[in-house]
């Protein structure tokens, strides 16, 4: 494999349907072009990939909230049906709550904006909100800004992979983010390995997991 054949890093930010993108990547690999996945895995495709550990990231997020004294933690999914990434994060949340002795976790899960509105209208507010994606974070912030209820300023807000919201809220949000710099470095390493290997000797389907990091500022 030469450099002109192999220099290709695929990041799925395109509006193209996933099944079309998956077919494109498969065709590239079959043509001898190295593809390193960084956002969405393609099962049984034999491509290399560098992914964030979604389960562990959500787990550590919940543990940080528990360390800060939160016992009633509301998890916001942001969608009626969970995609694979959100489902993995949700499993991490449930495991962390169980390991920290917090029961009834399923009752603290919100799927849509209407569910959030009912929480803000209720008598008792949670200690913390944990939004598992950008959509969930957006929903929470909209409802939070609309709500005039006393006590909302004491709620801790955590967002996972919600960089846009983090930029707006600054030190008012605890952020759980993947280390994109490390992800990029590992992806390049896999590409270079593909360049250096003979086609018949190349080991395909390597998987590297990178950690999430929990970041908070003084105000949190």
XYZ file of C-alpha atoms in Angstrom:
220
model
C 0.000 0.000 0.000
C 1.386 3.419 -0.897
C 0.633 6.788 0.668
C -1.756 7.935 -2.049
C -3.830 4.782 -1.558
C -3.842 4.815 2.199
C -4.167 8.386 3.452
C -7.804 8.455 4.490
C -9.352 9.160 7.852
C -13.128 8.987 7.953
C -15.044 11.149 10.429
C -18.831 10.874 10.166
C -20.163 14.403 10.224
C -22.003 14.065 6.928
C -25.804 14.221 6.431
C -25.464 11.162 4.182
C -27.488 8.175 5.519
C -25.430 5.805 7.658
C -25.998 2.752 5.433
C -24.656 4.677 2.425
C -21.600 5.807 4.377
C -20.991 2.254 5.608
C -21.062 0.955 2.038
C -18.629 3.679 0.937
C -16.156 2.732 3.647
C -16.432 -0.958 2.829
C -15.716 -0.264 -0.832
C -12.666 1.823 0.077
C -11.218 -0.978 2.185
C -11.840 -3.513 -0.577
C -9.932 -1.225 -2.951
C -6.939 -1.210 -0.595
C -7.555 2.198 1.012
C -7.006 2.242 4.762
C -10.032 3.490 6.703
C -9.870 4.384 10.391
C -13.260 4.836 12.032
C -13.579 7.407 14.807
C -17.296 7.991 15.388
C -19.501 5.057 14.433
C -18.413 1.446 14.351
C -19.271 -0.767 11.399
C -19.814 -4.303 12.625
C -17.870 -7.112 10.954
C -16.360 -4.696 8.437
C -12.700 -5.412 9.168
C -11.750 -1.733 9.502
C -9.554 -0.209 12.180
C -11.168 2.107 14.689
C -10.400 4.488 17.562
C -13.413 4.950 19.818
C -14.212 6.566 23.132
C -15.202 4.300 26.008
C -18.827 5.441 26.300
C -19.713 3.131 29.182
C -16.728 4.160 31.290
C -17.162 7.849 30.538
C -20.767 7.865 31.761
C -19.805 5.728 34.744
C -17.125 8.173 35.836
C -19.503 11.103 35.301
C -22.029 9.638 37.732
C -19.286 8.854 40.243
C -18.118 12.481 40.138
C -21.663 13.666 40.890
C -21.914 11.228 43.791
C -18.576 12.496 45.130
C -20.085 15.985 45.113
C -22.922 14.802 47.337
C -25.608 14.191 44.700
C -28.037 11.357 45.447
C -30.990 12.255 43.241
C -29.473 12.343 39.763
C -31.733 12.764 36.745
C -30.408 11.260 33.498
C -31.513 12.981 30.297
C -31.471 10.877 27.115
C -32.693 13.573 24.723
C -34.507 11.091 22.466
C -37.462 8.674 22.680
C -35.385 5.760 21.346
C -31.740 5.394 22.291
C -29.047 5.029 19.647
C -26.157 2.651 20.305
C -23.890 5.308 21.835
C -26.546 6.703 24.185
C -27.540 3.185 25.210
C -23.948 2.379 26.159
C -23.718 5.599 28.181
C -27.034 4.799 29.847
C -25.744 1.383 30.880
C -22.696 3.061 32.397
C -24.919 5.406 34.383
C -27.069 2.585 35.755
C -24.003 0.577 36.762
C -22.440 3.563 38.529
C -25.656 4.316 40.415
C -25.945 0.686 41.473
C -22.295 0.529 42.565
C -22.822 3.676 44.650
C -25.899 2.270 46.372
C -28.433 4.547 44.653
C -31.647 2.663 43.874
C -34.583 3.432 41.603
C -32.361 4.684 38.780
C -34.935 3.853 36.083
C -37.348 6.364 37.636
C -34.817 9.165 37.181
C -34.549 8.867 33.384
C -36.022 11.523 31.073
C -36.370 10.937 27.342
C -37.947 14.124 25.962
C -38.340 17.842 26.666
C -41.889 17.299 27.969
C -40.506 15.026 30.675
C -38.057 17.743 31.692
C -40.824 20.305 31.924
C -42.756 18.076 34.332
C -39.673 17.715 36.535
C -39.235 21.487 36.798
C -42.912 21.848 37.667
C -42.721 19.217 40.391
C -42.303 19.838 44.111
C -38.845 18.312 44.499
C -35.958 19.096 42.176
C -33.051 16.704 41.578
C -29.569 17.334 42.921
C -28.121 17.036 39.424
C -28.938 16.625 35.755
C -26.710 14.456 33.569
C -27.317 15.016 29.835
C -25.957 12.105 27.798
C -25.574 13.980 24.494
C -25.754 17.420 22.914
C -29.485 17.134 22.200
C -30.224 16.301 25.816
C -28.062 19.176 27.034
C -29.895 21.621 24.767
C -33.271 20.436 26.026
C -32.204 20.791 29.642
C -30.806 24.289 29.232
C -33.928 25.521 27.434
C -36.174 24.252 30.220
C -33.817 25.538 32.886
C -33.837 29.044 31.440
C -37.641 29.005 31.132
C -38.095 27.876 34.720
C -38.332 30.601 37.387
C -38.541 28.180 40.271
C -36.467 28.866 43.381
C -33.755 26.261 43.897
C -32.784 25.606 40.294
C -29.554 27.532 40.842
C -28.428 24.788 43.229
C -28.778 22.011 40.672
C -25.476 20.649 39.308
C -25.505 20.279 35.530
C -23.305 17.752 33.739
C -23.135 17.203 29.985
C -21.485 14.399 28.039
C -20.008 15.214 24.633
C -21.882 18.534 24.735
C -19.114 20.958 23.801
C -21.527 23.556 22.388
C -23.369 23.828 25.692
C -20.099 23.875 27.617
C -18.972 26.908 25.622
C -22.177 28.756 26.552
C -22.297 27.811 30.236
C -18.579 27.904 30.975
C -17.877 27.126 34.617
C -21.556 26.417 35.361
C -21.329 22.996 33.737
C -19.308 19.876 34.476
C -18.178 18.465 31.148
C -17.516 14.823 30.245
C -15.567 14.913 26.981
C -13.570 12.484 24.901
C -9.902 13.271 24.429
C -10.099 14.171 20.725
C -6.394 14.964 20.513
C -5.507 11.486 21.740
C -8.119 9.991 19.432
C -6.541 11.746 16.459
C -3.047 10.619 17.386
C -4.128 6.990 17.704
C -5.978 7.166 14.373
C -2.842 8.461 12.628
C -0.780 5.665 14.206
C -3.147 3.084 12.741
C -2.916 4.713 9.322
C 0.882 4.708 9.448
C 0.865 1.039 10.415
C -1.335 0.359 7.390
C 1.084 2.280 5.138
C 4.067 0.293 6.344
C 2.447 -3.148 6.162
C 2.291 -5.318 3.091
C -1.310 -5.816 1.977
C -1.305 -9.538 2.748
C 0.361 -9.025 6.144
C -1.879 -6.238 7.370
C -3.979 -7.057 10.431
C -7.389 -5.463 9.974
C -10.096 -4.644 12.473
C -7.919 -3.245 15.267
C -9.815 -1.421 18.015
C -8.355 1.216 20.350
C -10.424 2.669 23.179
C -9.657 6.129 24.541
C -10.921 7.494 27.865
C -13.285 10.335 28.581
C -12.217 13.087 30.942
C -14.423 14.849 33.502
C -13.699 18.588 33.635
C -15.136 21.099 36.057
C -14.367 24.689 36.958
C -14.387 26.375 40.318
C -18.026 27.434 40.241
C -19.190 23.804 40.098
